[in-house]
Amino acid sequence: MKLGNDKLHLQLEIGEVQFSYVYIRKNACSSWKKLFVNESLYREKAKEFNNPINFMSKYHKVKNTNELELLENRIVILRDPIERLYSGFINQFISRLNKNRYGVMHEEVGSFLEKPVEEVTFDEFIKQYILKSGEEVNVHFVHQVSHLANVEYNKKWMLNDLYNESESFFGKSIADKYFKKKLNSTQKIEKIKGDYKFVPAGKIYELYSERGAVPSLDSLIDNDIFDILREYYEKDYNFIANK
């Protein structure tokens, strides 16, 4: 079966280790892009592309499930779905809530909710956008399992264990070079406590731009939102539980 762009699998060989990797946004994908670009036999061609993914798709894409099953090591990086959503909301939506940095996500959310994105609260973002946008939901928030092919993944690594897993698989040199330092991580941003679920995104952006701080996960996700998201991402949680 052919693998489309929504199920992007890439293959690479480092030393004598050959593997496939599933591209899933917000799951350390920046570190994996760096690895593919730097370790590729075609690395000199990378500068011809304006995006690492375009380069990776050109030279390292796995075309179909038959080709994928021939690869002995099939890696998928998994992450707690609620932590992943929180990271996407902060990094992709809040931190770029500046008209000079508006991205596709801001256009999609504003268009779907029919209101300025600065006025959108986290409660609305979840209940009116995530839950109701269906297949229109931004790619950063789709289910992780939706990226997977109908094959067995024998290297199911949790994001929190990525460094240790990569060290065991690739060796310390590669692990230190690509997975020791977290890229684009919300962990680096100061977290503050409070009730921010109903605070407009524009006000949260002011907090971020003026203080370099954002609401903590539990300042946005109360028991009500937690239960909603736990059900919404049930397939992801089940897949992780069967790791």
Coordinates of N, CA and C in Angstrom, one line a residue:
M1 N 0.8 -1.2 0.0 CA 0.0 0.0 0.0 C 0.9 1.3 0.0
K2 N 0.5 2.2 -0.8 CA 1.3 3.5 -0.9 C 1.1 4.3 0.3
L3 N 2.2 4.9 0.7 CA 2.2 5.8 1.9 C 2.1 7.2 1.5
G4 N 1.0 7.9 1.9 CA 0.8 9.3 1.5 C 1.6 10.3 2.4
N5 N 1.5 11.6 2.2 CA 2.2 12.5 3.0 C 1.7 12.6 4.4
D6 N 0.4 12.1 4.6 CA -0.1 12.1 6.0 C 0.5 10.9 6.8
K7 N 1.2 10.0 6.1 CA 1.9 8.9 6.8 C 3.3 8.9 6.3
L8 N 4.0 10.0 6.5 CA 5.3 10.1 6.0 C 6.3 9.3 6.8
H9 N 6.9 8.3 6.1 CA 7.9 7.5 6.7 C 9.2 7.7 6.0
L10 N 10.3 7.8 6.7 CA 11.6 8.1 6.1 C 12.6 7.0 6.5
Q11 N 13.6 6.7 5.6 CA 14.6 5.7 6.0 C 16.0 6.3 5.9
L12 N 16.9 5.7 6.7 CA 18.2 6.2 6.7 C 19.1 5.1 7.2
E13 N 20.4 5.1 6.9 CA 21.4 4.2 7.4 C 22.5 4.9 8.0
I14 N 22.8 4.7 9.2 CA 23.9 5.3 10.0 C 24.9 4.2 10.4
G15 N 26.1 4.2 9.9 CA 27.0 3.1 10.1 C 26.4 1.8 9.5
E16 N 26.1 0.8 10.2 CA 25.5 -0.4 9.7 C 24.0 -0.5 10.2
V17 N 23.5 0.5 10.8 CA 22.2 0.5 11.3 C 21.2 1.2 10.3
Q18 N 20.3 0.4 9.8 CA 19.3 0.9 8.9 C 17.9 1.0 9.6
F19 N 17.2 2.0 9.4 CA 15.9 2.2 10.2 C 14.9 3.1 9.4
S20 N 13.7 3.0 9.8 CA 12.7 3.9 9.3 C 12.2 4.8 10.5
Y21 N 11.7 5.9 10.2 CA 11.2 6.9 11.2 C 9.9 7.5 10.7
V22 N 8.9 7.6 11.6 CA 7.7 8.3 11.2 C 7.7 9.7 11.6
Y23 N 7.4 10.6 10.7 CA 7.4 12.0 10.9 C 6.1 12.4 11.6
I24 N 6.2 12.8 12.9 CA 5.0 13.2 13.7 C 5.4 14.6 14.3
R25 N 4.6 15.6 14.0 CA 4.9 16.9 14.5 C 4.8 16.9 16.1
K26 N 5.6 17.8 16.7 CA 5.7 17.9 18.2 C 6.3 16.7 18.9
N27 N 6.8 15.8 18.2 CA 7.5 14.6 18.8 C 8.9 14.6 18.5
A28 N 9.6 15.7 18.8 CA 11.1 15.8 18.6 C 11.4 15.8 17.1
C29 N 10.5 16.3 16.3 CA 10.7 16.2 14.8 C 11.9 17.1 14.4
S30 N 12.1 18.2 15.1 CA 13.2 19.1 14.8 C 14.6 18.4 14.9
S31 N 14.7 17.6 16.0 CA 15.9 16.8 16.2 C 16.1 15.8 15.1
W32 N 15.0 15.2 14.7 CA 15.1 14.1 13.6 C 15.4 14.8 12.2
K33 N 14.9 16.0 12.0 CA 15.2 16.7 10.7 C 16.7 16.9 10.7
K34 N 17.3 17.4 11.8 CA 18.7 17.7 11.9 C 19.5 16.4 11.6
L35 N 19.1 15.3 12.2 CA 19.8 14.1 12.0 C 19.8 13.6 10.5
F36 N 18.6 13.7 9.9 CA 18.5 13.2 8.5 C 19.4 14.1 7.6
V37 N 19.3 15.4 7.8 CA 20.0 16.4 6.9 C 21.5 16.2 7.1
N38 N 22.0 16.0 8.3 CA 23.5 15.9 8.6 C 24.0 14.5 8.3
E39 N 23.3 13.5 8.4 CA 23.8 12.1 8.3 C 23.5 11.5 6.9
S40 N 22.7 12.2 6.1 CA 22.3 11.7 4.8 C 23.6 11.6 3.9
L41 N 23.6 10.6 3.0 CA 24.6 10.6 2.0 C 24.4 11.7 1.0
Y42 N 23.2 12.3 0.9 CA 22.9 13.4 0.0 C 22.9 14.7 0.7
R43 N 23.6 14.8 1.8 CA 23.5 16.1 2.6 C 23.9 17.3 1.9
E44 N 24.7 17.2 0.9 CA 25.1 18.4 0.1 C 23.9 18.9 -0.7
K45 N 22.9 18.1 -1.0 CA 21.7 18.5 -1.7 C 20.7 19.3 -0.9
A46 N 20.9 19.2 0.4 CA 19.9 19.7 1.4 C 19.8 21.2 1.2
K47 N 20.8 21.9 0.9 CA 20.8 23.4 0.7 C 20.0 23.8 -0.5
E48 N 19.6 22.9 -1.3 CA 18.8 23.2 -2.5 C 17.3 23.3 -2.1
F49 N 17.0 22.9 -0.9 CA 15.6 22.9 -0.5 C 15.3 23.9 0.6
N50 N 14.1 24.5 0.6 CA 13.8 25.6 1.6 C 13.3 25.0 2.9
N51 N 13.1 23.7 2.9 CA 12.6 23.0 4.0 C 13.2 21.6 4.1
P52 N 13.7 21.2 5.3 CA 14.3 19.9 5.5 C 13.4 18.7 5.1
I53 N 12.1 18.9 5.4 CA 11.1 17.8 5.0 C 11.1 17.6 3.5
N54 N 11.2 18.6 2.7 CA 11.2 18.5 1.3 C 12.4 17.7 0.8
F55 N 13.5 18.0 1.4 CA 14.8 17.2 1.1 C 14.6 15.8 1.6
M56 N 14.1 15.6 2.8 CA 14.0 14.2 3.3 C 13.0 13.4 2.4
S57 N 11.9 14.0 2.0 CA 10.9 13.3 1.2 C 11.5 12.9 -0.2
K58 N 12.4 13.8 -0.7 CA 13.0 13.5 -2.0 C 14.0 12.4 -2.0
Y59 N 14.8 12.3 -0.9 CA 15.9 11.3 -0.9 C 15.7 10.2 0.1
H60 N 14.7 10.3 1.0 CA 14.7 9.2 2.1 C 13.2 8.7 2.3
K61 N 12.3 9.0 1.5 CA 10.9 8.6 1.7 C 10.7 7.1 1.4
V62 N 10.0 6.5 2.3 CA 9.6 5.1 2.2 C 8.3 5.2 1.4
K63 N 8.2 4.5 0.2 CA 7.1 4.7 -0.7 C 5.9 3.9 -0.3
N64 N 6.0 2.7 0.2 CA 4.9 1.9 0.5 C 5.2 0.9 1.7
T65 N 4.1 0.2 2.1 CA 4.2 -0.6 3.3 C 5.1 -1.8 3.0
N66 N 5.2 -2.3 1.8 CA 6.1 -3.4 1.4 C 7.5 -3.0 1.7
E67 N 7.9 -1.8 1.2 CA 9.2 -1.3 1.4 C 9.5 -1.1 2.9
L68 N 8.5 -0.6 3.6 CA 8.6 -0.4 5.1 C 8.9 -1.7 5.8
E69 N 8.2 -2.7 5.5 CA 8.3 -4.0 6.2 C 9.6 -4.7 6.0
L70 N 10.3 -4.3 4.9 CA 11.7 -4.8 4.7 C 12.7 -4.2 5.6
L71 N 12.4 -3.1 6.2 CA 13.3 -2.4 7.1 C 13.2 -3.1 8.5
E72 N 14.3 -3.6 9.0 CA 14.3 -4.3 10.3 C 13.9 -3.5 11.4
N73 N 14.3 -2.2 11.5 CA 14.0 -1.3 12.6 C 13.1 -0.2 12.2
R74 N 11.9 -0.3 12.8 CA 10.8 0.7 12.5 C 10.5 1.5 13.7
I75 N 11.0 2.8 13.7 CA 10.9 3.7 14.9 C 9.7 4.6 14.8
V76 N 9.0 4.7 15.9 CA 8.0 5.7 16.1 C 8.2 6.4 17.4
I77 N 8.2 7.7 17.4 CA 8.3 8.5 18.7 C 6.9 8.8 19.2
L78 N 6.6 8.5 20.4 CA 5.3 8.7 21.0 C 5.3 9.7 22.1
R79 N 4.3 10.4 22.4 CA 4.2 11.4 23.4 C 2.9 11.4 24.1
D80 N 2.8 11.7 25.4 CA 1.5 11.9 26.0 C 0.7 12.9 25.2
P81 N -0.5 12.5 24.7 CA -1.3 13.3 23.9 C -1.6 14.7 24.4
I82 N -1.9 14.8 25.7 CA -2.3 16.1 26.3 C -1.1 17.0 26.4
E83 N 0.1 16.4 26.8 CA 1.3 17.2 26.8 C 1.7 17.7 25.4
R84 N 1.4 16.9 24.4 CA 1.7 17.2 23.0 C 0.8 18.4 22.6
L85 N -0.5 18.3 22.9 CA -1.4 19.4 22.6 C -1.0 20.7 23.3
Y86 N -0.7 20.6 24.5 CA -0.2 21.8 25.3 C 1.0 22.4 24.6
S87 N 2.0 21.6 24.3 CA 3.2 22.1 23.6 C 2.8 22.8 22.3
G88 N 1.9 22.2 21.5 CA 1.5 22.7 20.2 C 0.8 24.1 20.4
F89 N -0.1 24.1 21.4 CA -0.8 25.4 21.7 C 0.1 26.5 22.1
I90 N 1.1 26.2 22.9 CA 2.0 27.2 23.4 C 3.0 27.6 22.3
N91 N 3.7 26.7 21.7 CA 4.7 26.9 20.7 C 4.2 27.4 19.3
Q92 N 3.1 26.8 18.9 CA 2.7 27.1 17.5 C 1.6 28.2 17.5
F93 N 0.8 28.3 18.5 CA -0.3 29.2 18.5 C 0.0 30.5 19.3
I94 N 0.3 30.3 20.6 CA 0.6 31.5 21.5 C 1.9 32.3 21.1
S95 N 3.0 31.6 21.0 CA 4.3 32.3 20.9 C 4.4 33.0 19.5
R96 N 3.5 32.6 18.6 CA 3.5 33.2 17.2 C 2.3 34.1 17.0
L97 N 1.7 34.5 18.1 CA 0.5 35.4 18.0 C 0.9 36.8 17.8
N98 N 1.7 37.0 16.8 CA 2.1 38.3 16.4 C 1.9 38.4 14.9
K99 N 1.3 39.5 14.5 CA 0.8 39.5 13.1 C 2.0 39.3 12.1
N100 N 3.2 39.5 12.5 CA 4.4 39.3 11.7 C 4.7 37.8 11.6
R101 N 4.2 37.0 12.6 CA 4.5 35.6 12.6 C 3.3 34.7 12.5
Y102 N 2.2 35.3 12.1 CA 1.0 34.4 11.9 C 1.3 33.3 11.0
G103 N 0.8 32.1 11.3 CA 1.0 30.9 10.4 C -0.3 30.3 10.0
V104 N -0.2 29.2 9.4 CA -1.4 28.5 8.8 C -2.3 28.2 10.0
M105 N -1.8 27.8 11.1 CA -2.7 27.5 12.3 C -3.6 28.7 12.6
H106 N -3.0 29.9 12.7 CA -3.8 31.0 13.1 C -4.9 31.3 12.0
E107 N -4.6 31.1 10.8 CA -5.6 31.3 9.7 C -6.7 30.2 9.8
E108 N -6.3 29.0 10.1 CA -7.3 27.9 10.2 C -8.2 28.1 11.4
V109 N -7.6 28.4 12.6 CA -8.4 28.6 13.8 C -9.4 29.8 13.7
G110 N -8.8 30.9 13.2 CA -9.6 32.1 13.0 C -10.8 31.9 12.1
S111 N -10.5 31.3 11.0 CA -11.5 31.0 9.9 C -12.6 30.1 10.5
F112 N -12.2 29.0 11.1 CA -13.1 28.1 11.6 C -14.0 28.6 12.7
L113 N -13.4 29.4 13.6 CA -14.2 30.0 14.7 C -14.9 31.3 14.4
E114 N -14.5 31.9 13.2 CA -15.0 33.1 12.7 C -14.8 34.3 13.7
K115 N -13.6 34.4 14.2 CA -13.3 35.5 15.2 C -11.8 35.7 15.2
P116 N -11.4 36.9 15.6 CA -9.9 37.1 15.7 C -9.2 36.1 16.6
V117 N -8.1 35.6 16.2 CA -7.5 34.6 17.1 C -7.0 35.1 18.4
E118 N -6.8 36.4 18.5 CA -6.4 37.0 19.8 C -7.5 36.9 20.9
E119 N -8.8 36.7 20.4 CA -9.9 36.6 21.3 C -10.3 35.2 21.7
V120 N -9.6 34.2 21.1 CA -9.9 32.8 21.3 C -9.3 32.4 22.7
T121 N -10.2 31.8 23.6 CA -9.7 31.3 24.8 C -9.3 29.8 24.7
F122 N -8.5 29.3 25.6 CA -8.2 27.9 25.5 C -9.4 27.0 25.6
D123 N -10.4 27.4 26.4 CA -11.6 26.6 26.5 C -12.3 26.5 25.1
E124 N -12.3 27.7 24.4 CA -12.9 27.7 23.0 C -12.0 26.9 22.1
F125 N -10.7 27.0 22.2 CA -9.8 26.3 21.3 C -10.0 24.8 21.4
I126 N -10.3 24.3 22.6 CA -10.6 22.8 22.7 C -12.0 22.5 22.3
K127 N -13.0 23.1 22.9 CA -14.3 22.7 22.8 C -15.0 23.1 21.4
Q128 N -14.5 24.3 20.9 CA -15.1 24.7 19.6 C -14.3 24.5 18.4
Y129 N -13.0 24.3 18.6 CA -12.1 24.1 17.5 C -11.6 22.6 17.4
I130 N -10.9 22.2 18.4 CA -10.3 20.8 18.4 C -11.4 19.8 18.2
L131 N -12.5 19.9 19.0 CA -13.5 18.9 19.0 C -14.4 18.9 17.8
K132 N -14.6 20.1 17.2 CA -15.6 20.2 16.2 C -15.0 20.4 14.8
S133 N -13.7 20.5 14.6 CA -13.1 20.8 13.3 C -12.9 19.5 12.5
G134 N -13.0 18.3 13.2 CA -12.9 17.1 12.5 C -11.6 17.0 11.7
E135 N -11.7 16.6 10.4 CA -10.6 16.4 9.5 C -9.9 17.7 9.2
E136 N -10.5 18.9 9.5 CA -9.9 20.2 9.3 C -9.0 20.6 10.4
V137 N -8.9 19.8 11.5 CA -8.0 20.2 12.6 C -6.6 20.3 12.1
N138 N -5.9 21.3 12.7 CA -4.5 21.5 12.3 C -3.6 20.3 12.5
V139 N -2.7 20.1 11.6 CA -1.8 18.9 11.6 C -1.1 18.7 12.9
H140 N -0.8 19.7 13.7 CA -0.1 19.6 15.0 C -1.0 18.9 16.0
F141 N -2.3 18.8 15.8 CA -3.2 18.2 16.8 C -3.9 17.0 16.3
V142 N -3.6 16.4 15.2 CA -4.2 15.2 14.7 C -3.7 14.0 15.6
H143 N -4.4 13.0 15.7 CA -4.0 11.8 16.4 C -2.6 11.3 16.0
Q144 N -1.8 10.9 16.9 CA -0.5 10.3 16.5 C -0.6 9.1 15.7
V145 N -1.6 8.2 16.0 CA -1.8 7.0 15.3 C -2.3 7.2 13.9
S146 N -2.8 8.3 13.6 CA -3.2 8.6 12.2 C -2.1 8.7 11.2
H147 N -0.8 8.8 11.8 CA 0.4 8.9 10.9 C 0.9 7.5 10.6
L148 N 0.4 6.5 11.3 CA 1.0 5.2 11.2 C 0.5 4.3 10.1
A149 N 1.4 3.5 9.6 CA 1.0 2.5 8.5 C 0.5 1.2 9.2
N150 N 0.0 0.3 8.4 CA -0.5 -0.9 9.0 C 0.6 -2.0 9.0
V151 N 1.6 -1.6 9.9 CA 2.7 -2.5 10.1 C 3.1 -2.5 11.6
E152 N 3.9 -3.4 12.0 CA 4.3 -3.5 13.4 C 5.5 -2.5 13.6
Y153 N 5.5 -1.7 14.6 CA 6.6 -0.8 14.9 C 7.3 -1.5 16.1
N154 N 8.6 -1.9 15.8 CA 9.3 -2.6 16.9 C 10.2 -1.7 17.7
K155 N 10.2 -0.4 17.4 CA 10.9 0.6 18.2 C 9.9 1.7 18.5
K156 N 9.1 1.5 19.6 CA 8.1 2.5 20.0 C 8.8 3.2 21.2
W157 N 9.3 4.4 20.9 CA 10.0 5.2 22.0 C 9.1 6.3 22.5
M158 N 9.0 6.4 23.8 CA 8.4 7.6 24.4 C 9.3 8.8 24.3
L159 N 8.8 10.0 24.1 CA 9.6 11.2 23.9 C 10.4 11.4 25.2
N160 N 9.9 11.1 26.3 CA 10.7 11.4 27.6 C 11.9 10.4 27.7
D161 N 11.9 9.3 26.9 CA 13.0 8.4 27.0 C 13.8 8.4 25.7
L162 N 13.6 9.5 24.9 CA 14.3 9.5 23.6 C 15.8 9.4 23.7
Y163 N 16.4 10.2 24.6 CA 17.8 10.2 24.7 C 18.4 8.8 25.0
N164 N 17.8 8.2 26.0 CA 18.3 6.8 26.4 C 18.0 5.8 25.3
E165 N 16.9 5.9 24.7 CA 16.6 4.9 23.6 C 17.5 5.1 22.4
S166 N 17.8 6.3 22.1 CA 18.6 6.6 20.9 C 20.1 6.2 21.3
E167 N 20.5 6.4 22.5 CA 21.8 6.0 22.9 C 22.0 4.5 22.8
S168 N 21.0 3.7 23.2 CA 21.1 2.3 23.1 C 21.1 1.8 21.7
F169 N 20.3 2.5 20.8 CA 20.2 2.1 19.4 C 21.3 2.6 18.5
F170 N 21.6 3.9 18.6 CA 22.6 4.5 17.7 C 24.0 4.6 18.3
G171 N 24.1 4.6 19.6 CA 25.3 4.9 20.3 C 25.4 6.3 20.9
K172 N 26.3 6.5 21.8 CA 26.3 7.8 22.5 C 26.6 9.0 21.7
S173 N 27.5 8.8 20.7 CA 27.9 9.9 19.8 C 26.7 10.5 19.1
I174 N 25.9 9.7 18.5 CA 24.7 10.2 17.7 C 23.6 10.7 18.7
A175 N 23.5 10.0 19.8 CA 22.5 10.5 20.9 C 22.9 11.8 21.4
D176 N 24.1 12.0 21.7 CA 24.6 13.3 22.2 C 24.4 14.4 21.2
K177 N 24.7 14.1 20.0 CA 24.7 15.1 18.9 C 23.3 15.6 18.6
Y178 N 22.3 14.7 18.6 CA 21.0 15.1 18.1 C 19.9 15.0 19.2
F179 N 20.0 14.3 20.3 CA 18.9 14.1 21.2 C 19.2 14.5 22.6
K180 N 20.3 15.0 22.9 CA 20.6 15.4 24.3 C 20.0 16.8 24.6
K181 N 20.1 17.7 23.6 CA 19.5 19.0 23.8 C 18.2 19.0 23.1
K182 N 17.1 19.4 23.8 CA 15.8 19.5 23.3 C 15.6 20.8 22.5
L183 N 15.1 20.7 21.3 CA 14.9 21.8 20.4 C 13.4 22.2 20.5
N184 N 13.1 23.5 20.4 CA 11.8 24.1 20.4 C 10.9 23.5 21.6
S185 N 11.6 23.4 22.7 CA 10.9 22.8 23.9 C 10.2 23.9 24.7
T186 N 8.9 23.5 25.2 CA 8.2 24.4 26.1 C 8.8 24.4 27.5
Q187 N 9.7 23.4 27.7 CA 10.3 23.3 29.1 C 11.1 24.5 29.4
K188 N 11.7 25.1 28.4 CA 12.6 26.2 28.6 C 11.8 27.5 29.0
I189 N 10.5 27.5 28.8 CA 9.7 28.7 29.1 C 9.2 28.7 30.5
E190 N 9.2 29.9 31.2 CA 8.7 30.0 32.6 C 7.2 29.7 32.6
K191 N 6.8 28.9 33.6 CA 5.4 28.5 33.7 C 4.8 29.2 34.9
I192 N 3.7 29.7 34.8 CA 3.0 30.4 36.0 C 1.7 29.7 36.2
K193 N 1.3 29.8 37.5 CA 0.0 29.1 37.9 C -1.1 30.2 37.9
G194 N -2.3 29.7 37.8 CA -3.5 30.5 37.7 C -4.6 29.9 36.9
D195 N -5.7 30.5 36.8 CA -6.8 30.0 36.0 C -6.8 30.8 34.7
Y196 N -6.3 30.2 33.7 CA -6.1 30.8 32.4 C -7.0 30.2 31.3
K197 N -7.9 29.3 31.6 CA -8.7 28.6 30.6 C -9.6 29.6 29.8
F198 N -10.0 30.6 30.5 CA -11.0 31.6 29.9 C -10.3 32.9 29.5
V199 N -9.0 33.0 29.6 CA -8.3 34.2 29.2 C -8.0 34.2 27.7
P200 N -8.3 35.3 27.0 CA -8.1 35.4 25.6 C -6.6 35.2 25.3
A201 N -6.4 34.5 24.1 CA -5.0 34.2 23.7 C -4.2 35.4 23.6
G202 N -4.7 36.6 23.2 CA -4.0 37.8 23.1 C -3.4 38.2 24.4
K203 N -4.1 38.0 25.5 CA -3.6 38.4 26.8 C -2.5 37.4 27.2
I204 N -2.6 36.1 26.9 CA -1.6 35.2 27.2 C -0.3 35.5 26.4
Y205 N -0.5 36.0 25.1 CA 0.7 36.4 24.3 C 1.4 37.6 24.9
E206 N 0.6 38.5 25.5 CA 1.2 39.7 26.2 C 2.1 39.2 27.3
L207 N 1.6 38.2 28.1 CA 2.4 37.6 29.2 C 3.7 37.0 28.7
Y208 N 3.6 36.3 27.5 CA 4.7 35.7 26.9 C 5.7 36.7 26.4
S209 N 5.2 37.7 25.7 CA 6.1 38.7 25.1 C 6.8 39.6 26.1
E210 N 6.1 39.9 27.2 CA 6.6 40.8 28.2 C 7.4 40.2 29.3
R211 N 7.1 38.9 29.6 CA 7.7 38.3 30.7 C 8.4 37.0 30.3
G212 N 8.2 36.5 29.1 CA 8.7 35.2 28.7 C 8.1 34.1 29.5
A213 N 6.9 34.3 29.9 CA 6.2 33.2 30.7 C 4.8 32.9 30.0
V214 N 4.4 31.6 30.4 CA 3.1 31.2 29.9 C 2.4 30.4 31.0
P215 N 1.1 30.2 30.9 CA 0.4 29.4 31.9 C 0.9 28.0 31.9
S216 N 1.0 27.4 33.1 CA 1.4 26.0 33.2 C 0.3 25.1 32.6
L217 N 0.6 23.8 32.3 CA -0.3 22.9 31.7 C -1.6 22.8 32.6
D218 N -1.5 22.7 33.9 CA -2.7 22.5 34.7 C -3.4 23.9 35.0
S219 N -2.8 25.0 34.5 CA -3.5 26.3 34.6 C -4.4 26.4 33.4
L220 N -4.3 25.6 32.4 CA -5.1 25.6 31.2 C -6.1 24.4 31.2
I221 N -5.5 23.2 31.6 CA -6.2 22.0 31.5 C -6.7 21.5 32.9
D222 N -8.0 21.9 33.2 CA -8.6 21.4 34.4 C -9.2 20.0 34.2
N223 N -9.9 19.5 35.2 CA -10.4 18.2 35.1 C -11.4 18.0 34.0
D224 N -12.2 19.0 33.7 CA -13.1 19.0 32.6 C -12.4 18.9 31.3
I225 N -11.4 19.7 31.0 CA -10.7 19.6 29.8 C -9.9 18.3 29.7
F226 N -9.3 17.9 30.8 CA -8.6 16.7 30.8 C -9.4 15.5 30.4
D227 N -10.6 15.4 30.9 CA -11.5 14.3 30.5 C -11.9 14.3 29.1
I228 N -12.1 15.5 28.6 CA -12.5 15.7 27.2 C -11.3 15.2 26.3
L229 N -10.1 15.7 26.6 CA -9.0 15.3 25.8 C -8.6 13.8 25.9
R230 N -8.8 13.3 27.1 CA -8.5 11.9 27.3 C -9.4 11.0 26.4
E231 N -10.6 11.4 26.2 CA -11.5 10.7 25.4 C -11.2 11.0 23.9
Y232 N -10.9 12.2 23.6 CA -10.6 12.6 22.2 C -9.4 11.8 21.7
Y233 N -8.4 11.7 22.5 CA -7.1 11.0 22.1 C -7.1 9.6 22.6
E234 N -8.2 8.9 22.7 CA -8.3 7.6 23.3 C -7.4 6.6 22.4
K235 N -7.5 6.7 21.1 CA -6.7 5.8 20.3 C -5.2 5.9 20.5
D236 N -4.8 7.2 20.7 CA -3.4 7.4 21.0 C -3.0 6.8 22.4
Y237 N -3.8 7.0 23.4 CA -3.5 6.5 24.7 C -3.5 4.9 24.7
N238 N -4.4 4.3 23.9 CA -4.5 2.9 23.8 C -3.2 2.3 23.1
F239 N -2.8 3.0 22.1 CA -1.6 2.6 21.4 C -0.3 2.7 22.3
I240 N -0.3 3.7 23.0 CA 0.9 3.9 24.0 C 0.8 2.9 25.1
A241 N -0.4 2.6 25.6 CA -0.5 1.6 26.6 C -0.1 0.2 26.2
N242 N -0.2 -0.1 24.9 CA 0.2 -1.4 24.4 C 1.7 -1.4 23.9
K243 N 2.4 -0.4 24.3 CA 3.8 -0.2 23.9 C 4.6 -1.5 24.3

